[in-house]
GROMACS .gro file of C-alpha atoms in nm:
model
  449
    1MET     CA    1   0.000   0.000   0.000
    2GLU     CA    2   0.134   0.345  -0.093
    3GLN     CA    3   0.186   0.574   0.205
    4ASN     CA    4   0.148   0.952   0.195
    5PHE     CA    5   0.403   1.139   0.403
    6THR     CA    6   0.317   1.497   0.496
    7LYS     CA    7   0.605   1.739   0.462
    8THR     CA    8   0.664   1.982   0.747
    9ALA     CA    9   0.794   2.338   0.759
   10ALA     CA   10   0.905   2.564   1.044
   11TYR     CA   11   0.952   2.940   1.045
   12HIS     CA   12   1.147   3.198   1.243
   13THR     CA   13   1.116   3.573   1.191
   14LEU     CA   14   1.364   3.842   1.292
   15GLY     CA   15   1.291   4.213   1.287
   16CYS     CA   16   0.982   4.416   1.213
   17LYS     CA   17   0.607   4.362   1.185
   18LEU     CA   18   0.646   4.371   0.807
   19ASN     CA   19   0.870   4.065   0.821
   20PHE     CA   20   0.609   3.885   1.034
   21ALA     CA   21   0.342   3.964   0.774
   22GLU     CA   22   0.561   3.827   0.494
   23THR     CA   23   0.660   3.513   0.686
   24SER     CA   24   0.291   3.439   0.739
   25THR     CA   25   0.223   3.473   0.367
   26ILE     CA   26   0.513   3.238   0.284
   27ALA     CA   27   0.380   2.992   0.543
   28ARG     CA   28   0.028   3.004   0.396
   29ASN     CA   29   0.174   2.934   0.050
   30LEU     CA   30   0.361   2.630   0.180
   31THR     CA   31   0.059   2.510   0.376
   32GLY     CA   32  -0.147   2.535   0.056
   33ALA     CA   33   0.111   2.313  -0.113
   34GLY     CA   34   0.078   2.044   0.155
   35TYR     CA   35   0.340   2.148   0.414
   36GLU     CA   36   0.228   2.115   0.774
   37LYS     CA   37   0.350   2.400   0.998
   38VAL     CA   38   0.548   2.294   1.307
   39SER     CA   39   0.746   2.471   1.580
   40PHE     CA   40   1.097   2.587   1.487
   41ASP     CA   41   1.253   2.361   1.751
   42GLU     CA   42   1.073   2.052   1.618
   43LYS     CA   43   1.196   1.821   1.346
   44ALA     CA   44   1.093   1.970   1.010
   45ASP     CA   45   1.167   1.906   0.644
   46VAL     CA   46   1.216   2.279   0.575
   47TYR     CA   47   1.325   2.566   0.801
   48VAL     CA   48   1.259   2.919   0.677
   49ILE     CA   49   1.450   3.202   0.849
   50ASN     CA   50   1.331   3.554   0.762
   51THR     CA   51   1.617   3.793   0.844
   52CYS     CA   52   1.650   4.161   0.931
   53SER     CA   53   1.925   4.408   0.837
   54VAL     CA   54   1.839   4.668   1.101
   55THR     CA   55   1.958   4.471   1.403
   56ASP     CA   56   2.322   4.514   1.507
   57ASN     CA   57   2.390   4.142   1.502
   58ALA     CA   58   2.222   4.028   1.179
   59ASP     CA   59   2.504   3.786   1.099
   60ARG     CA   60   2.521   3.638   1.449
   61GLU     CA   61   2.143   3.602   1.476
   62CYS     CA   62   2.121   3.432   1.137
   63LYS     CA   63   2.393   3.180   1.235
   64LEU     CA   64   2.224   3.117   1.571
   65HIS     CA   65   1.893   3.019   1.412
   66VAL     CA   66   2.061   2.807   1.143
   67LYS     CA   67   2.224   2.614   1.428
   68ARG     CA   68   1.886   2.577   1.600
   69ALA     CA   69   1.741   2.429   1.283
   70MET     CA   70   2.033   2.190   1.238
   71LYS     CA   71   2.001   2.079   1.600
   72ALA     CA   72   1.631   2.002   1.549
   73ASN     CA   73   1.695   1.813   1.224
   74PRO     CA   74   2.044   1.784   1.069
   75ASP     CA   75   1.882   1.667   0.743
   76GLY     CA   76   1.631   1.954   0.724
   77LEU     CA   77   1.656   2.207   0.442
   78VAL     CA   78   1.742   2.559   0.563
   79VAL     CA   79   1.618   2.853   0.357
   80VAL     CA   80   1.720   3.210   0.446
   81VAL     CA   81   1.515   3.505   0.316
   82GLY     CA   82   1.460   3.870   0.410
   83CYS     CA   83   1.657   4.195   0.415
   84TYR     CA   84   1.988   4.048   0.530
   85ALA     CA   85   1.956   3.778   0.264
   86GLN     CA   86   1.922   4.050  -0.002
   87LEU     CA   87   2.220   4.249   0.128
   88LYS     CA   88   2.463   3.964   0.205
   89PRO     CA   89   2.351   3.654   0.010
   90GLU     CA   90   2.699   3.513  -0.055
   91GLU     CA   91   2.803   3.546   0.309
   92ILE     CA   92   2.489   3.368   0.424
   93SER     CA   93   2.539   3.090   0.169
   94GLN     CA   94   2.873   3.011   0.339
   95ILE     CA   95   2.708   2.945   0.677
   96GLU     CA   96   2.721   2.575   0.754
   97GLY     CA   97   2.375   2.423   0.718
   98VAL     CA   98   2.227   2.685   0.482
   99ASP     CA   99   2.091   2.531   0.161
  100LEU     CA  100   1.913   2.818  -0.011
  101VAL     CA  101   1.928   3.198   0.005
  102LEU     CA  102   1.646   3.394  -0.159
  103GLY     CA  103   1.653   3.769  -0.222
  104ALA     CA  104   1.373   4.025  -0.210
  105LYS     CA  105   1.227   3.927  -0.548
  106GLU     CA  106   1.255   3.551  -0.504
  107LYS     CA  107   1.133   3.486  -0.148
  108PHE     CA  108   0.765   3.459  -0.242
  109ASN     CA  109   0.850   3.192  -0.504
  110ILE     CA  110   1.004   2.965  -0.243
  111LEU     CA  111   0.795   2.665  -0.355
  112SER     CA  112   0.948   2.657  -0.703
  113TYR     CA  113   1.299   2.653  -0.552
  114LEU     CA  114   1.214   2.378  -0.301
  115GLU     CA  115   1.102   2.127  -0.567
  116ASP     CA  116   1.452   2.003  -0.653
  117LEU     CA  117   1.647   2.131  -0.352
  118LYS     CA  118   1.876   1.886  -0.177
  119LYS     CA  119   2.080   1.922   0.142
  120SER     CA  120   2.396   2.119   0.067
  121GLU     CA  121   2.737   1.962   0.123
  122ASN     CA  122   2.944   2.277   0.072
  123GLN     CA  123   2.754   2.603   0.044
  124GLY     CA  124   2.399   2.710  -0.015
  125ILE     CA  125   2.247   2.808  -0.351
  126VAL     CA  126   2.180   3.179  -0.398
  127HIS     CA  127   1.893   3.327  -0.598
  128SER     CA  128   1.908   3.702  -0.552
  129CYS     CA  129   1.824   3.969  -0.808
  130GLU     CA  130   1.957   4.323  -0.829
  131ILE     CA  131   1.739   4.529  -0.597
  132GLU     CA  132   1.640   4.754  -0.891
  133GLU     CA  133   1.441   4.458  -1.027
  134THR     CA  134   1.224   4.447  -0.714
  135ASP     CA  135   0.948   4.673  -0.840
  136PHE     CA  136   0.638   4.462  -0.774
  137PHE     CA  137   0.416   4.427  -0.468
  138ILE     CA  138   0.313   4.111  -0.285
  139GLY     CA  139   0.030   4.163  -0.038
  140SER     CA  140   0.080   4.000   0.302
  141TYR     CA  141  -0.070   3.973   0.646
  142SER     CA  142   0.014   3.782   0.960
  143ILE     CA  143  -0.198   3.663   1.247
  144GLY     CA  144   0.020   3.636   1.553
  145ASP     CA  145  -0.165   3.594   1.881
  146ARG     CA  146  -0.510   3.551   1.722
  147THR     CA  147  -0.625   3.891   1.849
  148ARG     CA  148  -0.446   4.117   1.600
  149ALA     CA  149  -0.307   4.094   1.248
  150PHE     CA  150  -0.024   4.281   1.077
  151LEU     CA  151  -0.143   4.395   0.734
  152LYS     CA  152   0.121   4.498   0.479
  153VAL     CA  153   0.006   4.789   0.262
  154GLN     CA  154   0.337   4.927   0.131
  155ASP     CA  155   0.696   4.814   0.070
  156GLY     CA  156   1.032   4.973  -0.011
  157CYS     CA  157   1.149   5.332   0.035
  158ASP     CA  158   1.264   5.616  -0.190
  159TYR     CA  159   1.420   5.813   0.095
  160LYS     CA  160   1.800   5.837   0.118
  161CYS     CA  161   1.858   5.858   0.493
  162THR     CA  162   2.234   5.840   0.538
  163TYR     CA  163   2.229   5.563   0.803
  164CYS     CA  164   1.978   5.325   0.642
  165THR     CA  165   2.015   5.013   0.425
  166ILE     CA  166   1.643   4.944   0.385
  167PRO     CA  167   1.624   5.088   0.028
  168LEU     CA  168   1.912   4.855  -0.065
  169ALA     CA  169   1.734   4.558   0.094
  170ARG     CA  170   1.374   4.625  -0.014
  171GLY     CA  171   1.391   4.845  -0.324
  172ILE     CA  172   1.177   5.136  -0.436
  173SER     CA  173   0.857   5.254  -0.268
  174ARG     CA  174   0.552   5.067  -0.395
  175SER     CA  175   0.203   4.998  -0.267
  176ASP     CA  176  -0.075   4.744  -0.269
  177THR     CA  177  -0.395   4.846  -0.444
  178ILE     CA  178  -0.671   4.977  -0.222
  179GLU     CA  179  -0.894   4.695  -0.351
  180ASN     CA  180  -0.648   4.429  -0.238
  181VAL     CA  181  -0.586   4.593   0.099
  182LEU     CA  182  -0.961   4.600   0.161
  183LYS     CA  183  -0.992   4.235   0.047
  184ASN     CA  184  -0.719   4.131   0.293
  185ALA     CA  185  -0.881   4.336   0.570
  186ARG     CA  186  -1.212   4.156   0.510
  187GLU     CA  187  -1.035   3.817   0.514
  188ILE     CA  188  -0.879   3.908   0.848
  189SER     CA  189  -1.218   4.017   0.981
  190GLU     CA  190  -1.376   3.688   0.875
  191LYS     CA  191  -1.117   3.502   1.083
  192GLY     CA  192  -1.247   3.672   1.397
  193ILE     CA  193  -0.947   3.903   1.439
  194ARG     CA  194  -1.037   4.221   1.627
  195GLU     CA  195  -0.738   4.445   1.549
  196ILE     CA  196  -0.534   4.524   1.238
  197VAL     CA  197  -0.193   4.692   1.251
  198LEU     CA  198  -0.103   4.861   0.920
  199THR     CA  199   0.259   4.792   0.827
  200GLY     CA  200   0.508   4.886   0.558
  201VAL     CA  201   0.851   5.038   0.522
  202ASN     CA  202   0.719   5.391   0.466
  203ILE     CA  203   0.341   5.366   0.494
  204GLY     CA  204   0.282   5.739   0.473
  205ASP     CA  205   0.405   5.713   0.112
  206TYR     CA  206   0.112   5.481   0.038
  207GLY     CA  207  -0.022   5.510  -0.316
  208LYS     CA  208   0.313   5.537  -0.493
  209GLY     CA  209   0.358   5.240  -0.725
  210GLU     CA  210   0.002   5.117  -0.668
  211PHE     CA  211  -0.041   5.068  -1.044
  212GLY     CA  212   0.322   5.007  -1.140
  213ASN     CA  213   0.423   5.370  -1.177
  214LYS     CA  214   0.558   5.641  -0.948
  215LYS     CA  215   0.235   5.839  -0.942
  216HIS     CA  216   0.007   5.861  -0.641
  217GLU     CA  217  -0.332   5.752  -0.770
  218HIS     CA  218  -0.436   5.731  -0.405
  219THR     CA  219  -0.292   5.869  -0.082
  220PHE     CA  220  -0.252   5.742   0.271
  221LEU     CA  221  -0.558   5.948   0.363
  222ASP     CA  222  -0.759   5.769   0.089
  223LEU     CA  223  -0.644   5.434   0.225
  224ILE     CA  224  -0.740   5.495   0.588
  225THR     CA  225  -1.069   5.654   0.482
  226GLU     CA  226  -1.167   5.333   0.298
  227LEU     CA  227  -1.035   5.100   0.570
  228ASP     CA  228  -1.244   5.280   0.827
  229LYS     CA  229  -1.553   5.153   0.643
  230VAL     CA  230  -1.463   4.780   0.666
  231ASP     CA  231  -1.716   4.595   0.880
  232GLY     CA  232  -1.602   4.359   1.152
  233ILE     CA  233  -1.268   4.519   1.238
  234GLU     CA  234  -1.309   4.698   1.568
  235ARG     CA  235  -0.959   4.842   1.580
  236ILE     CA  236  -0.703   4.961   1.326
  237ARG     CA  237  -0.364   5.075   1.451
  238ILE     CA  238  -0.116   5.270   1.238
  239SER     CA  239   0.243   5.154   1.278
  240SER     CA  240   0.540   5.385   1.226
  241ILE     CA  241   0.471   5.684   0.996
  242GLU     CA  242   0.711   5.960   0.892
  243PRO     CA  243   0.627   6.302   1.044
  244ASN     CA  244   0.639   6.480   0.707
  245LEU     CA  245   0.385   6.232   0.569
  246LEU     CA  246   0.149   6.240   0.866
  247LYS     CA  247  -0.085   6.517   0.753
  248ASP     CA  248  -0.334   6.707   0.966
  249GLU     CA  249  -0.619   6.554   0.763
  250SER     CA  250  -0.509   6.203   0.861
  251ILE     CA  251  -0.483   6.302   1.227
  252GLU     CA  252  -0.832   6.454   1.209
  253LEU     CA  253  -0.971   6.137   1.049
  254VAL     CA  254  -0.825   5.919   1.324
  255SER     CA  255  -0.974   6.147   1.590
  256LYS     CA  256  -1.325   6.101   1.445
  257SER     CA  257  -1.281   5.745   1.319
  258ARG     CA  258  -1.499   5.444   1.385
  259SER     CA  259  -1.207   5.199   1.404
  260PHE     CA  260  -0.869   5.380   1.405
  261VAL     CA  261  -0.727   5.403   1.755
  262PRO     CA  262  -0.555   5.706   1.915
  263HIS     CA  263  -0.200   5.574   1.887
  264PHE     CA  264   0.078   5.710   1.666
  265HIS     CA  265   0.441   5.603   1.629
  266ILE     CA  266   0.643   5.881   1.465
  267PRO     CA  267   1.019   5.848   1.398
  268LEU     CA  268   1.222   6.150   1.511
  269GLN     CA  269   1.582   6.010   1.513
  270SER     CA  270   1.733   6.332   1.652
  271GLY     CA  271   1.620   6.647   1.831
  272SER     CA  272   1.902   6.842   1.665
  273ASP     CA  273   1.822   7.012   1.333
  274GLU     CA  274   2.191   6.996   1.243
  275LEU     CA  275   2.192   6.616   1.279
  276LEU     CA  276   1.856   6.576   1.103
  277LYS     CA  277   2.015   6.746   0.801
  278LYS     CA  278   2.319   6.515   0.820
  279MET     CA  279   2.082   6.218   0.837
  280LYS     CA  280   1.894   6.356   0.530
  281ARG     CA  281   1.565   6.340   0.713
  282ARG     CA  282   1.281   6.527   0.540
  283TYR     CA  283   1.174   6.749   0.829
  284LEU     CA  284   1.314   6.958   1.112
  285THR     CA  285   1.215   6.971   1.479
  286LYS     CA  286   0.957   7.248   1.422
  287LEU     CA  287   0.746   7.023   1.198
  288TYR     CA  288   0.776   6.737   1.448
  289THR     CA  289   0.660   6.962   1.732
  290ASP     CA  290   0.365   7.076   1.520
  291ARG     CA  291   0.258   6.714   1.451
  292VAL     CA  292   0.265   6.623   1.820
  293ALA     CA  293   0.074   6.942   1.906
  294LYS     CA  294  -0.194   6.862   1.647
  295ILE     CA  295  -0.243   6.511   1.788
  296ARG     CA  296  -0.266   6.644   2.143
  297GLU     CA  297  -0.516   6.911   2.030
  298VAL     CA  298  -0.767   6.664   1.886
  299MET     CA  299  -0.678   6.352   2.093
  300PRO     CA  300  -0.548   6.459   2.435
  301ASP     CA  301  -0.513   6.098   2.555
  302ALA     CA  302  -0.346   5.956   2.242
  303ALA     CA  303  -0.031   5.746   2.280
  304ILE     CA  304   0.264   5.888   2.086
  305GLY     CA  305   0.573   5.671   2.039
  306VAL     CA  306   0.904   5.804   1.908
  307ASP     CA  307   1.206   5.643   1.738
  308VAL     CA  308   1.540   5.805   1.819
  309ILE     CA  309   1.902   5.720   1.729
  310VAL     CA  310   2.194   5.793   1.963
  311GLY     CA  311   2.561   5.801   1.868
  312PHE     CA  312   2.520   5.913   1.506
  313PRO     CA  313   2.854   6.035   1.361
  314GLY     CA  314   2.918   6.392   1.471
  315GLU     CA  315   2.672   6.376   1.762
  316THR     CA  316   2.846   6.581   2.030
  317GLU     CA  317   2.736   6.594   2.392
  318GLU     CA  318   2.561   6.923   2.306
  319HIS     CA  319   2.370   6.758   2.021
  320PHE     CA  320   2.268   6.472   2.249
  321LEU     CA  321   2.149   6.706   2.524
  322GLU     CA  322   1.956   6.899   2.260
  323THR     CA  323   1.778   6.574   2.172
  324TYR     CA  324   1.728   6.480   2.538
  325ASN     CA  325   1.579   6.816   2.629
  326PHE     CA  326   1.361   6.825   2.316
  327LEU     CA  327   1.212   6.485   2.404
  328ASN     CA  328   1.183   6.568   2.772
  329GLU     CA  329   0.965   6.870   2.692
  330LEU     CA  330   0.749   6.698   2.427
  331PRO     CA  331   0.415   6.549   2.545
  332ILE     CA  332   0.500   6.199   2.417
  333THR     CA  333   0.436   5.854   2.565
  334TYR     CA  334   0.740   5.632   2.506
  335LEU     CA  335   1.065   5.601   2.309
  336HIS     CA  336   1.222   5.331   2.098
  337VAL     CA  337   1.593   5.404   2.136
  338PHE     CA  338   1.841   5.274   1.879
  339THR     CA  339   2.217   5.283   1.920
  340TYR     CA  340   2.375   5.388   1.592
  341SER     CA  341   2.581   5.116   1.425
  342GLU     CA  342   2.775   5.145   1.102
  343ARG     CA  343   2.618   4.991   0.791
  344GLU     CA  344   2.811   4.911   0.475
  345ASN     CA  345   2.721   5.117   0.165
  346THR     CA  346   2.572   5.404   0.365
  347GLU     CA  347   2.693   5.764   0.370
  348ALA     CA  348   2.702   5.778   0.747
  349ALA     CA  349   2.958   5.496   0.766
  350GLN     CA  350   3.210   5.729   0.595
  351MET     CA  351   3.140   6.033   0.814
  352ASP     CA  352   3.382   6.185   1.063
  353GLY     CA  353   3.308   6.230   1.430
  354VAL     CA  354   3.266   5.865   1.527
  355VAL     CA  355   3.112   5.839   1.874
  356PRO     CA  356   3.286   5.581   2.099
  357ILE     CA  357   3.076   5.270   2.168
  358PRO     CA  358   3.066   5.320   2.549
  359GLU     CA  359   2.937   5.674   2.494
  360ARG     CA  360   2.668   5.548   2.255
  361LYS     CA  361   2.558   5.301   2.522
  362ARG     CA  362   2.551   5.570   2.793
  363ARG     CA  363   2.330   5.792   2.581
  364ASN     CA  364   2.102   5.498   2.500
  365LYS     CA  365   2.060   5.424   2.871
  366MET     CA  366   1.976   5.788   2.950
  367LEU     CA  367   1.701   5.794   2.688
  368ARG     CA  368   1.563   5.457   2.797
  369ILE     CA  369   1.530   5.591   3.152
  370LEU     CA  370   1.355   5.900   3.010
  371SER     CA  371   1.124   5.671   2.811
  372GLU     CA  372   1.027   5.482   3.126
  373LYS     CA  373   0.951   5.810   3.307
  374LYS     CA  374   0.738   5.931   3.014
  375LYS     CA  375   0.547   5.603   2.997
  376MET     CA  376   0.479   5.593   3.371
  377ALA     CA  377   0.357   5.955   3.367
  378PHE     CA  378   0.123   5.873   3.078
  379TYR     CA  379  -0.004   5.557   3.251
  380GLN     CA  380  -0.061   5.758   3.570
  381SER     CA  381  -0.269   6.009   3.373
  382GLN     CA  382  -0.498   5.723   3.267
  383ILE     CA  383  -0.561   5.579   3.615
  384GLY     CA  384  -0.930   5.597   3.708
  385LYS     CA  385  -1.047   5.610   3.347
  386THR     CA  386  -1.276   5.348   3.195
  387LEU     CA  387  -1.137   5.229   2.862
  388PRO     CA  388  -1.193   4.941   2.618
  389VAL     CA  389  -0.927   4.664   2.630
  390LEU     CA  390  -0.864   4.387   2.379
  391TRP     CA  391  -0.761   4.078   2.579
  392GLU     CA  392  -0.491   3.842   2.449
  393HIS     CA  393  -0.487   3.463   2.481
  394GLU     CA  394  -0.182   3.410   2.702
  395ASN     CA  395  -0.233   3.287   3.058
  396LYS     CA  396   0.072   3.400   3.255
  397ASP     CA  397   0.072   3.296   3.619
  398GLY     CA  398  -0.305   3.324   3.633
  399TYR     CA  399  -0.326   3.665   3.464
  400MET     CA  400  -0.421   3.778   3.115
  401TYR     CA  401  -0.304   4.092   2.937
  402GLY     CA  402  -0.428   4.337   2.681
  403PHE     CA  403  -0.399   4.692   2.550
  404THR     CA  404  -0.629   4.987   2.566
  405GLU     CA  405  -0.688   5.176   2.241
  406ASN     CA  406  -0.422   5.424   2.350
  407TYR     CA  407  -0.168   5.149   2.418
  408VAL     CA  408  -0.177   5.114   2.795
  409ARG     CA  409  -0.087   4.755   2.888
  410VAL     CA  410  -0.332   4.617   3.144
  411GLN     CA  411  -0.390   4.292   3.329
  412LYS     CA  412  -0.665   4.107   3.512
  413PRO     CA  413  -0.712   3.752   3.648
  414PHE     CA  414  -0.729   3.508   3.356
  415ASP     CA  415  -1.076   3.438   3.218
  416ALA     CA  416  -1.096   3.216   2.909
  417GLY     CA  417  -1.423   3.382   2.812
  418SER     CA  418  -1.247   3.717   2.773
  419VAL     CA  419  -0.986   3.600   2.520
  420ASN     CA  420  -1.007   3.804   2.199
  421GLN     CA  421  -1.288   4.010   2.350
  422ILE     CA  422  -1.303   4.386   2.394
  423GLU     CA  423  -1.419   4.481   2.743
  424LEU     CA  424  -1.463   4.813   2.920
  425VAL     CA  425  -1.233   4.822   3.221
  426THR     CA  426  -1.144   5.076   3.485
  427LEU     CA  427  -0.771   5.134   3.527
  428LYS     CA  428  -0.689   5.095   3.896
  429HIS     CA  429  -0.317   5.125   3.968
  430ILE     CA  430   0.026   5.065   3.817
  431LYS     CA  431   0.193   4.737   3.916
  432PRO     CA  432   0.570   4.713   3.990
  433ASP     CA  433   0.628   4.556   3.645
  434GLY     CA  434   0.473   4.861   3.475
  435THR     CA  435   0.144   4.693   3.387
  436VAL     CA  436  -0.185   4.851   3.497
  437ASP     CA  437  -0.428   4.653   3.710
  438ALA     CA  438  -0.775   4.665   3.553
  439GLU     CA  439  -1.124   4.592   3.677
  440VAL     CA  440  -1.405   4.507   3.437
  441SER     CA  441  -1.654   4.793   3.450
  442PHE     CA  442  -1.988   4.726   3.621
  443ASP     CA  443  -2.185   4.806   3.303
  444ASP     CA  444  -1.981   4.556   3.099
  445PHE     CA  445  -2.020   4.296   3.375
  446LEU     CA  446  -2.399   4.340   3.380
  447ALA     CA  447  -2.417   4.310   3.001
  448LYS     CA  448  -2.264   3.962   3.020
  449ILE     CA  449  -2.487   3.807   3.287
   0.00000   0.00000   0.00000
């Protein structure tokens, strides 16, 4: 009797929400072709590692997860994709255990490369195009914890920031069509997902490349206007958006929206205009201040997150204190602090004024402490308020966790009936771990009995 053996595949994603969305799409393609998804530490026929070029230790992290795969199954095929795979394909192919390296254009065609792939004895096979050839869009979305999905609406970037390799890894700015974004949003809704997070490399540039050209047939405002009409999605969260592309009209729409939540993440990178010019950012601090002020005007309780880089070449102590004081005075909620690290083929890597590594780390620590103070002050301002929370599925030591619309992390005793539900809760007090204790509001309690 002929036996049918199911092939298995495991996946590991490094980096951003966009990578998670793309890994999920690759996984769905393999599942559709008969591959059963298993944990990365289980024995699998294929291991897919989706890499990032932004992290300081891209090479080390890639090697670490190749070793994990080889430990789980020495005969398993290891495929490396993602930004680091586009930038350094030959280096990755030399890592022991790697069988296939796919660049930005090839990663979504993984099935065609797997058909005849055999375990490598020397070095992996590389299929990687010139990044200029990556001028098409593949729609993607991921469903992580079953309560929210990351929906990719845009890819690539036309900006030339002097520290960044993303344009080299992902190509030109291009967008999904509004029709396809809405189709994916409806698919997500039909799966019972309550929250969508919009992702991309430069989502404020949405519309460019939507129909294969550089024109903007639609804008980011058009996109969020249409998404706000999709039934079944209670929450839509905008991920990182450039301050020069976050227009007042978009802020106004979010403030009056049915589904968009009051949460913005706006990269700053430096509070020094001199450094912003060296970075080739497309705004100065005045514009950034205006954007934050506009959000606070129409959404006083909105969460505002900020990306900032410390240790950029030429950043003196005066420049750093300029950034520190600028952030200290801004009514923001939290910081994502990045320590500058040199990247090959970037302008910044050739600049004078290199900041010593220990000094970069000191500045990073100072801003992380500031971030914690900002977050705690914001959380404190929300204590006593009654806000809707979307509960996640994890049961951690008898507690469950979720986020308010304005990104306050809350907890309550675990209740299986609350998983993936939105409940009104009253924020009681801040716990030592920085989470807010919540109590289901009396009205919500009565509605359920």
